[in-house]
Amino acid sequence: MKKKVPVYVISGFLGSGKTTILLHMINYFKNNGKKPGIILNELGDENVENHLFEGQKVVELLNGCICCTIQEDLKSTLDLYKNEEMDVLLIEGTGVANPLEIKDVLLDPLYMDYYDLQTMISLVDASHYLEYQSFFNSSKEIRALLKEQVTSANLLVLNKIDLVSEKQLNKVETKLADELEDHIPIYRTSYGEVPLELLLEKRVHIRELHHSKEETSGSEHGHHHHHHHHIEATKVKMEQPVNREELERQLKKLSRHVVRAKGIIRLDESPGFFEFQYAGNSLVLNELTSKIDKITPSIILIGNKLEEDKIEKFYQALVE
């Protein structure tokens, strides 16, 4: 299998400066002899900024946002890119996209062996953020969307600080701090000027457990477990069939720390592969009718502070 392609996701509300950051990253990779793949998402039927990406391998997802009306198009594009030669993949969502849904696709077992999510970069327009938070100047939907864009961030870029006073800037940061976990950095800037080392740092850490052994795949992940308490996902290979009721029972035991779970598994009651989703203490299974090449059944546990001994007990309960 080819080496996993590192992926960076850029999100933020309309006019926050996403494209500036994206172009900054593209130029860096080009200048260093790297070939980027680019996925752009626009709400309309035409990308009016496509002239900025001449000569680049760009896939445009139009007439919708990645997180809802054309999520299947995102999956199709990722399938297409599996066969492309590229060194990095950059995804820019629309200004009204929920980046958590993009992340959800990238952490799907069908794509985790091909793509390595590095970080979720979210931009906030410092000059309009408080206005968007106001009950008088925005809708409930906009406030919810802004929260999703902020809480998805592994790096939050507070842009356009030149347009606000220090007092207003402090108010914005106080508001943002209420939404962010303590370990998420906020970088103040104007004109989208962010050091590349900050943008490119790997901030999404995924632990992989093989069978009952508490080990990681690849040297890159091996040293992260003790230094990063915010491992965001754990992948547990599950090559033997599992019992449906036992799976649901064990997932509920982990529900304090697992916000979501998904996977592709085999069941002891039926042949073939099944895709499952688990959220809100509810398990949904669907049989995969299409053929999937070289698939390794696995369970993805998404959450924070997942202790390895609890995951080991989870695994053992399913294979006994």
mmCIF file of C-alpha atoms in Angstrom:
data_model
loop_
_atom_site.group_PDB
_atom_site.id
_atom_site.type_symbol
_atom_site.label_atom_id
_atom_site.label_comp_id
_atom_site.label_asym_id
_atom_site.label_seq_id
_atom_site.Cartn_x
_atom_site.Cartn_y
_atom_site.Cartn_z
ATOM 1 C CA MET A 1 0.000 0.000 0.000
ATOM 2 C CA LYS A 2 1.187 3.511 -0.772
ATOM 3 C CA LYS A 3 2.331 5.805 2.011
ATOM 4 C CA LYS A 4 -0.556 7.660 3.609
ATOM 5 C CA VAL A 5 -1.175 11.140 2.235
ATOM 6 C CA PRO A 6 -1.140 13.882 4.902
ATOM 7 C CA VAL A 7 -4.363 15.935 4.902
ATOM 8 C CA TYR A 8 -5.024 19.466 6.141
ATOM 9 C CA VAL A 9 -8.571 20.815 6.488
ATOM 10 C CA ILE A 10 -9.203 24.564 6.434
ATOM 11 C CA SER A 11 -12.509 25.954 7.653
ATOM 12 C CA GLY A 12 -13.998 29.216 8.821
ATOM 13 C CA PHE A 13 -16.991 31.450 8.266
ATOM 14 C CA LEU A 14 -17.507 33.475 5.090
ATOM 15 C CA GLY A 15 -14.785 36.085 4.624
ATOM 16 C CA SER A 16 -12.531 34.830 7.405
ATOM 17 C CA GLY A 17 -9.503 34.354 5.127
ATOM 18 C CA LYS A 18 -9.476 30.642 4.298
ATOM 19 C CA THR A 19 -8.303 31.010 0.698
ATOM 20 C CA THR A 20 -5.367 33.206 1.759
ATOM 21 C CA ILE A 21 -4.166 30.479 4.117
ATOM 22 C CA LEU A 22 -4.733 27.811 1.460
ATOM 23 C CA LEU A 23 -2.673 29.704 -1.143
ATOM 24 C CA HIS A 24 0.064 30.250 1.437
ATOM 25 C CA MET A 25 0.283 26.484 2.005
ATOM 26 C CA ILE A 26 0.110 25.657 -1.712
ATOM 27 C CA ASN A 27 3.016 27.992 -2.492
ATOM 28 C CA TYR A 28 5.071 26.458 0.290
ATOM 29 C CA PHE A 29 4.576 22.926 -1.001
ATOM 30 C CA LYS A 30 5.250 23.943 -4.616
ATOM 31 C CA ASN A 31 8.451 25.761 -3.629
ATOM 32 C CA ASN A 32 9.617 22.639 -1.809
ATOM 33 C CA GLY A 33 8.994 20.307 -4.741
ATOM 34 C CA LYS A 34 5.827 18.789 -3.273
ATOM 35 C CA LYS A 35 2.739 18.034 -5.313
ATOM 36 C CA PRO A 36 -0.466 19.043 -3.499
ATOM 37 C CA GLY A 37 -3.943 17.788 -4.250
ATOM 38 C CA ILE A 38 -6.683 20.336 -3.579
ATOM 39 C CA ILE A 39 -10.385 19.974 -2.868
ATOM 40 C CA LEU A 40 -12.364 23.195 -3.010
ATOM 41 C CA ASN A 41 -15.977 23.425 -1.984
ATOM 42 C CA GLU A 42 -18.289 26.235 -3.078
ATOM 43 C CA LEU A 43 -21.984 26.885 -2.536
ATOM 44 C CA GLY A 44 -22.676 28.129 -6.053
ATOM 45 C CA ASP A 45 -22.379 26.448 -9.434
ATOM 46 C CA GLU A 46 -19.103 28.217 -10.217
ATOM 47 C CA ASN A 47 -15.924 28.902 -8.274
ATOM 48 C CA VAL A 48 -15.161 32.562 -8.959
ATOM 49 C CA GLU A 49 -11.651 32.165 -7.520
ATOM 50 C CA ASN A 50 -10.528 29.282 -9.721
ATOM 51 C CA HIS A 51 -8.050 31.577 -11.508
ATOM 52 C CA LEU A 52 -6.016 31.556 -8.287
ATOM 53 C CA PHE A 53 -5.308 27.841 -8.700
ATOM 54 C CA GLU A 54 -4.132 27.653 -12.303
ATOM 55 C CA GLY A 55 -1.756 24.777 -12.920
ATOM 56 C CA GLN A 56 -2.860 22.916 -9.779
ATOM 57 C CA LYS A 57 -4.645 19.592 -9.447
ATOM 58 C CA VAL A 58 -7.966 20.868 -8.111
ATOM 59 C CA VAL A 59 -11.297 19.108 -7.642
ATOM 60 C CA GLU A 60 -14.199 21.509 -7.166
ATOM 61 C CA LEU A 61 -17.262 20.359 -5.289
ATOM 62 C CA LEU A 62 -19.964 22.840 -6.240
ATOM 63 C CA ASN A 63 -23.634 23.488 -5.460
ATOM 64 C CA GLY A 64 -23.520 22.488 -1.841
ATOM 65 C CA CYS A 65 -21.361 22.081 1.217
ATOM 66 C CA ILE A 66 -19.193 19.056 1.900
ATOM 67 C CA CYS A 67 -20.954 18.324 5.160
ATOM 68 C CA CYS A 68 -24.440 17.790 3.785
ATOM 69 C CA THR A 69 -25.696 17.864 0.198
ATOM 70 C CA ILE A 70 -22.537 16.595 -1.460
ATOM 71 C CA GLN A 71 -20.811 14.526 1.210
ATOM 72 C CA GLU A 72 -20.944 11.544 -1.129
ATOM 73 C CA ASP A 73 -19.066 13.651 -3.698
ATOM 74 C CA LEU A 74 -16.316 14.161 -1.121
ATOM 75 C CA LYS A 75 -16.052 10.403 -0.672
ATOM 76 C CA SER A 76 -15.956 9.907 -4.449
ATOM 77 C CA THR A 77 -13.201 12.503 -4.717
ATOM 78 C CA LEU A 78 -11.171 10.806 -1.995
ATOM 79 C CA ASP A 79 -11.629 7.516 -3.870
ATOM 80 C CA LEU A 80 -10.339 9.225 -7.009
ATOM 81 C CA TYR A 81 -7.331 10.676 -5.235
ATOM 82 C CA LYS A 82 -6.321 7.232 -3.944
ATOM 83 C CA ASN A 83 -4.873 6.584 -7.413
ATOM 84 C CA GLU A 84 -3.272 10.002 -7.861
ATOM 85 C CA GLU A 85 0.356 10.839 -7.228
ATOM 86 C CA MET A 86 0.415 13.599 -4.635
ATOM 87 C CA ASP A 87 2.394 14.476 -1.537
ATOM 88 C CA VAL A 88 -0.297 16.266 0.458
ATOM 89 C CA LEU A 89 -4.044 16.912 0.282
ATOM 90 C CA LEU A 90 -5.579 20.286 1.187
ATOM 91 C CA ILE A 91 -9.342 20.596 1.753
ATOM 92 C CA GLU A 92 -11.115 23.942 2.005
ATOM 93 C CA GLY A 93 -14.767 23.803 3.047
ATOM 94 C CA THR A 94 -17.350 26.450 2.299
ATOM 95 C CA GLY A 95 -17.879 29.240 4.779
ATOM 96 C CA VAL A 96 -21.022 27.462 5.934
ATOM 97 C CA ALA A 97 -19.574 23.955 6.195
ATOM 98 C CA ASN A 98 -19.364 21.985 9.425
ATOM 99 C CA PRO A 99 -15.753 20.738 9.404
ATOM 100 C CA LEU A 100 -16.601 17.996 11.894
ATOM 101 C CA GLU A 101 -18.421 16.230 9.060
ATOM 102 C CA ILE A 102 -15.305 16.455 6.877
ATOM 103 C CA LYS A 103 -13.258 15.012 9.714
ATOM 104 C CA ASP A 104 -15.840 12.259 10.098
ATOM 105 C CA VAL A 105 -15.242 11.118 6.515
ATOM 106 C CA LEU A 106 -11.447 11.199 6.896
ATOM 107 C CA LEU A 107 -11.690 9.012 10.014
ATOM 108 C CA ASP A 108 -13.782 6.432 8.164
ATOM 109 C CA PRO A 109 -12.148 2.965 7.992
ATOM 110 C CA LEU A 110 -12.429 3.142 4.187
ATOM 111 C CA TYR A 111 -10.047 6.119 4.105
ATOM 112 C CA MET A 112 -7.815 5.880 7.169
ATOM 113 C CA ASP A 113 -5.396 3.536 5.404
ATOM 114 C CA TYR A 114 -4.931 6.087 2.606
ATOM 115 C CA TYR A 115 -5.141 9.483 4.316
ATOM 116 C CA ASP A 116 -3.488 10.768 7.470
ATOM 117 C CA LEU A 117 -5.362 13.736 8.924
ATOM 118 C CA GLN A 118 -2.779 16.177 10.268
ATOM 119 C CA THR A 119 -4.781 19.075 11.651
ATOM 120 C CA MET A 120 -8.053 20.963 11.459
ATOM 121 C CA ILE A 121 -7.328 24.655 10.906
ATOM 122 C CA SER A 122 -10.204 27.030 11.662
ATOM 123 C CA LEU A 123 -10.211 30.758 10.982
ATOM 124 C CA VAL A 124 -12.174 33.391 12.886
ATOM 125 C CA ASP A 125 -12.715 36.944 11.651
ATOM 126 C CA ALA A 126 -11.912 39.008 14.749
ATOM 127 C CA SER A 127 -13.737 42.036 13.347
ATOM 128 C CA HIS A 128 -17.096 40.257 13.028
ATOM 129 C CA TYR A 129 -17.037 37.394 15.525
ATOM 130 C CA LEU A 130 -18.844 39.196 18.356
ATOM 131 C CA GLU A 131 -21.410 40.533 15.914
ATOM 132 C CA TYR A 132 -22.107 36.992 14.682
ATOM 133 C CA GLN A 133 -22.539 35.870 18.307
ATOM 134 C CA SER A 134 -25.189 38.486 18.988
ATOM 135 C CA PHE A 135 -28.809 37.361 19.291
ATOM 136 C CA PHE A 136 -29.818 40.593 17.558
ATOM 137 C CA ASN A 137 -27.471 40.375 14.553
ATOM 138 C CA SER A 138 -27.383 36.663 13.682
ATOM 139 C CA SER A 139 -29.523 33.573 13.569
ATOM 140 C CA LYS A 140 -29.444 30.507 15.768
ATOM 141 C CA GLU A 141 -28.098 28.539 12.787
ATOM 142 C CA ILE A 142 -25.152 30.897 12.286
ATOM 143 C CA ARG A 143 -24.228 30.790 15.972
ATOM 144 C CA ALA A 144 -24.380 26.985 15.950
ATOM 145 C CA LEU A 145 -22.234 26.840 12.811
ATOM 146 C CA LEU A 146 -19.613 29.165 14.278
ATOM 147 C CA LYS A 147 -19.448 26.981 17.365
ATOM 148 C CA GLU A 148 -18.933 23.866 15.228
ATOM 149 C CA GLN A 149 -16.160 25.573 13.254
ATOM 150 C CA VAL A 150 -14.418 26.712 16.430
ATOM 151 C CA THR A 151 -14.775 23.476 18.404
ATOM 152 C CA SER A 152 -13.453 21.433 15.471
ATOM 153 C CA ALA A 153 -10.151 23.315 15.518
ATOM 154 C CA ASN A 154 -6.787 21.846 16.405
ATOM 155 C CA LEU A 155 -5.341 25.258 15.514
ATOM 156 C CA LEU A 156 -7.460 28.397 15.617
ATOM 157 C CA VAL A 157 -6.335 31.395 13.561
ATOM 158 C CA LEU A 158 -7.758 34.682 14.820
ATOM 159 C CA ASN A 159 -7.511 36.769 11.654
ATOM 160 C CA LYS A 160 -8.028 40.474 10.855
ATOM 161 C CA ILE A 161 -6.889 41.660 14.294
ATOM 162 C CA ASP A 162 -5.765 44.929 12.676
ATOM 163 C CA LEU A 163 -9.436 45.887 12.359
ATOM 164 C CA VAL A 164 -10.253 45.740 16.086
ATOM 165 C CA SER A 165 -9.088 47.334 19.307
ATOM 166 C CA GLU A 166 -7.154 45.411 21.946
ATOM 167 C CA LYS A 167 -10.203 45.593 24.222
ATOM 168 C CA GLN A 168 -12.453 44.024 21.579
ATOM 169 C CA LEU A 169 -9.785 41.456 20.765
ATOM 170 C CA ASN A 170 -9.662 40.377 24.410
ATOM 171 C CA LYS A 171 -13.440 39.985 24.402
ATOM 172 C CA VAL A 172 -13.223 37.773 21.317
ATOM 173 C CA GLU A 173 -10.499 35.597 22.853
ATOM 174 C CA THR A 174 -12.464 35.251 26.100
ATOM 175 C CA LYS A 175 -15.488 34.100 24.120
ATOM 176 C CA LEU A 176 -13.376 31.653 22.113
ATOM 177 C CA ALA A 177 -11.747 30.268 25.260
ATOM 178 C CA ASP A 178 -15.182 29.201 26.467
ATOM 179 C CA GLU A 179 -15.531 27.023 23.349
ATOM 180 C CA LEU A 180 -12.007 25.609 23.063
ATOM 181 C CA GLU A 181 -10.220 22.929 25.031
ATOM 182 C CA ASP A 182 -7.190 24.175 26.946
ATOM 183 C CA HIS A 183 -4.612 22.614 24.640
ATOM 184 C CA ILE A 184 -5.904 24.272 21.438
ATOM 185 C CA PRO A 185 -3.642 27.190 20.424
ATOM 186 C CA ILE A 186 -4.996 30.529 19.184
ATOM 187 C CA TYR A 187 -2.772 32.468 16.795
ATOM 188 C CA ARG A 188 -3.417 36.187 16.317
ATOM 189 C CA THR A 189 -2.738 37.574 12.863
ATOM 190 C CA SER A 190 -3.744 39.900 10.049
ATOM 191 C CA TYR A 191 -3.964 39.094 6.330
ATOM 192 C CA GLY A 192 -3.739 35.377 7.088
ATOM 193 C CA GLU A 193 -0.026 35.545 7.872
ATOM 194 C CA VAL A 194 0.679 32.404 9.870
ATOM 195 C CA PRO A 195 4.078 30.682 10.183
ATOM 196 C CA LEU A 196 4.155 27.480 8.138
ATOM 197 C CA GLU A 197 5.500 25.460 11.048
ATOM 198 C CA LEU A 198 2.289 26.216 12.954
ATOM 199 C CA LEU A 199 0.044 25.329 10.018
ATOM 200 C CA LEU A 200 1.873 22.098 9.243
ATOM 201 C CA GLU A 201 2.290 20.695 12.743
ATOM 202 C CA LYS A 202 0.545 17.371 13.197
ATOM 203 C CA ARG A 203 -2.147 17.905 15.821
ATOM 204 C CA VAL A 204 -4.543 15.006 15.210
ATOM 205 C CA HIS A 205 -3.175 11.883 16.864
ATOM 206 C CA ILE A 206 -4.590 8.464 16.141
ATOM 207 C CA ARG A 207 -3.633 5.403 18.134
ATOM 208 C CA GLU A 208 -3.749 2.036 16.410
ATOM 209 C CA LEU A 209 -4.109 -1.149 18.426
ATOM 210 C CA HIS A 210 -3.472 -4.446 16.695
ATOM 211 C CA HIS A 211 -5.394 -7.341 18.196
ATOM 212 C CA SER A 212 -4.770 -7.430 21.918
ATOM 213 C CA LYS A 213 -1.350 -5.825 21.806
ATOM 214 C CA GLU A 214 -1.098 -2.296 23.058
ATOM 215 C CA GLU A 215 1.164 -1.044 20.341
ATOM 216 C CA THR A 216 1.064 1.605 17.662
ATOM 217 C CA SER A 217 1.556 1.432 13.936
ATOM 218 C CA GLY A 218 4.529 3.297 12.598
ATOM 219 C CA SER A 219 7.292 5.099 14.436
ATOM 220 C CA GLU A 220 5.545 8.411 14.048
ATOM 221 C CA HIS A 221 2.770 7.507 16.463
ATOM 222 C CA GLY A 222 4.851 5.605 18.964
ATOM 223 C CA HIS A 223 6.119 8.565 20.950
ATOM 224 C CA HIS A 224 2.899 10.573 21.000
ATOM 225 C CA HIS A 225 0.974 8.621 23.596
ATOM 226 C CA HIS A 226 2.824 9.991 26.588
ATOM 227 C CA HIS A 227 3.071 13.573 25.389
ATOM 228 C CA HIS A 228 -0.428 14.138 23.990
ATOM 229 C CA HIS A 229 -3.344 13.503 26.306
ATOM 230 C CA HIS A 230 -5.690 14.466 23.478
ATOM 231 C CA ILE A 231 -5.500 11.393 21.265
ATOM 232 C CA GLU A 232 -8.583 11.917 19.135
ATOM 233 C CA ALA A 233 -9.208 8.455 17.762
ATOM 234 C CA THR A 234 -8.232 4.872 18.356
ATOM 235 C CA LYS A 235 -8.324 2.263 15.630
ATOM 236 C CA VAL A 236 -8.820 -1.316 16.789
ATOM 237 C CA LYS A 237 -8.346 -4.025 14.195
ATOM 238 C CA MET A 238 -11.121 -6.581 14.538
ATOM 239 C CA GLU A 239 -10.454 -9.407 12.099
ATOM 240 C CA GLN A 240 -12.761 -12.001 13.644
ATOM 241 C CA PRO A 241 -16.563 -11.760 13.671
ATOM 242 C CA VAL A 242 -18.221 -10.026 16.624
ATOM 243 C CA ASN A 243 -21.586 -10.364 18.304
ATOM 244 C CA ARG A 244 -23.961 -7.491 17.591
ATOM 245 C CA GLU A 245 -25.408 -7.283 21.113
ATOM 246 C CA GLU A 246 -22.011 -7.541 22.751
ATOM 247 C CA LEU A 247 -20.658 -4.773 20.524
ATOM 248 C CA GLU A 248 -23.446 -2.430 21.582
ATOM 249 C CA ARG A 249 -23.030 -3.375 25.241
ATOM 250 C CA GLN A 250 -19.281 -2.705 25.190
ATOM 251 C CA LEU A 251 -19.661 0.580 23.323
ATOM 252 C CA LYS A 252 -22.065 1.793 25.997
ATOM 253 C CA LYS A 253 -19.458 0.984 28.636
ATOM 254 C CA LEU A 254 -17.046 3.338 26.856
ATOM 255 C CA SER A 255 -19.628 6.037 26.194
ATOM 256 C CA ARG A 256 -18.259 8.373 28.866
ATOM 257 C CA HIS A 257 -15.164 8.985 26.766
ATOM 258 C CA VAL A 258 -16.329 7.910 23.301
ATOM 259 C CA VAL A 259 -18.415 10.532 21.533
ATOM 260 C CA ARG A 260 -18.706 8.437 18.392
ATOM 261 C CA ALA A 261 -17.686 5.081 17.045
ATOM 262 C CA LYS A 262 -17.757 3.597 13.586
ATOM 263 C CA GLY A 263 -16.261 0.731 11.741
ATOM 264 C CA ILE A 264 -16.435 -2.081 9.262
ATOM 265 C CA ILE A 265 -16.849 -5.471 10.865
ATOM 266 C CA ARG A 266 -18.039 -9.012 10.346
ATOM 267 C CA LEU A 267 -20.882 -10.380 12.467
ATOM 268 C CA ASP A 268 -21.091 -13.872 13.921
ATOM 269 C CA GLU A 269 -24.711 -14.132 12.751
ATOM 270 C CA SER A 270 -24.232 -13.392 9.051
ATOM 271 C CA PRO A 271 -21.543 -13.541 6.336
ATOM 272 C CA GLY A 272 -20.126 -10.464 4.651
ATOM 273 C CA PHE A 273 -19.051 -7.053 5.923
ATOM 274 C CA PHE A 274 -21.147 -4.541 7.852
ATOM 275 C CA GLU A 275 -20.609 -0.863 8.331
ATOM 276 C CA PHE A 276 -21.710 0.526 11.684
ATOM 277 C CA GLN A 277 -22.207 3.925 13.278
ATOM 278 C CA TYR A 278 -22.573 4.498 17.002
ATOM 279 C CA ALA A 279 -23.671 7.791 18.570
ATOM 280 C CA GLY A 280 -25.996 8.794 21.369
ATOM 281 C CA ASN A 281 -25.965 5.219 22.731
ATOM 282 C CA SER A 282 -27.519 4.004 19.480
ATOM 283 C CA LEU A 283 -25.938 1.425 17.177
ATOM 284 C CA VAL A 284 -26.830 1.321 13.476
ATOM 285 C CA LEU A 285 -25.548 -1.444 11.172
ATOM 286 C CA ASN A 286 -25.766 -1.664 7.383
ATOM 287 C CA GLU A 287 -24.565 -4.495 5.205
ATOM 288 C CA LEU A 288 -21.990 -3.478 2.614
ATOM 289 C CA THR A 289 -23.295 -4.714 -0.707
ATOM 290 C CA SER A 290 -20.487 -3.372 -2.904
ATOM 291 C CA LYS A 291 -17.135 -5.116 -3.063
ATOM 292 C CA ILE A 292 -14.345 -3.459 -1.112
ATOM 293 C CA ASP A 293 -10.771 -4.405 -1.954
ATOM 294 C CA LYS A 294 -8.168 -5.162 0.703
ATOM 295 C CA ILE A 295 -10.315 -4.144 3.624
ATOM 296 C CA THR A 296 -9.218 -4.877 7.180
ATOM 297 C CA PRO A 297 -12.197 -4.974 9.540
ATOM 298 C CA SER A 298 -11.697 -2.401 12.276
ATOM 299 C CA ILE A 299 -13.459 -0.270 14.849
ATOM 300 C CA ILE A 300 -12.740 3.452 15.187
ATOM 301 C CA LEU A 301 -13.356 4.965 18.627
ATOM 302 C CA ILE A 302 -13.518 8.761 18.543
ATOM 303 C CA GLY A 303 -13.159 10.703 21.750
ATOM 304 C CA ASN A 304 -10.667 12.014 24.263
ATOM 305 C CA LYS A 305 -8.636 10.522 27.091
ATOM 306 C CA LEU A 306 -9.408 6.955 26.057
ATOM 307 C CA GLU A 307 -7.371 4.753 28.376
ATOM 308 C CA GLU A 308 -5.622 1.836 26.727
ATOM 309 C CA ASP A 309 -6.577 -0.626 29.439
ATOM 310 C CA LYS A 310 -10.281 0.142 28.871
ATOM 311 C CA ILE A 311 -9.849 -0.332 25.117
ATOM 312 C CA GLU A 312 -8.050 -3.610 25.760
ATOM 313 C CA LYS A 313 -10.974 -4.810 27.881
ATOM 314 C CA PHE A 314 -13.334 -3.665 25.123
ATOM 315 C CA TYR A 315 -11.399 -5.740 22.577
ATOM 316 C CA GLN A 316 -11.163 -8.810 24.788
ATOM 317 C CA ALA A 317 -14.919 -8.766 25.511
ATOM 318 C CA LEU A 318 -15.621 -8.845 21.769
ATOM 319 C CA VAL A 319 -13.249 -11.709 20.910
ATOM 320 C CA GLU A 320 -13.931 -14.034 23.841
#
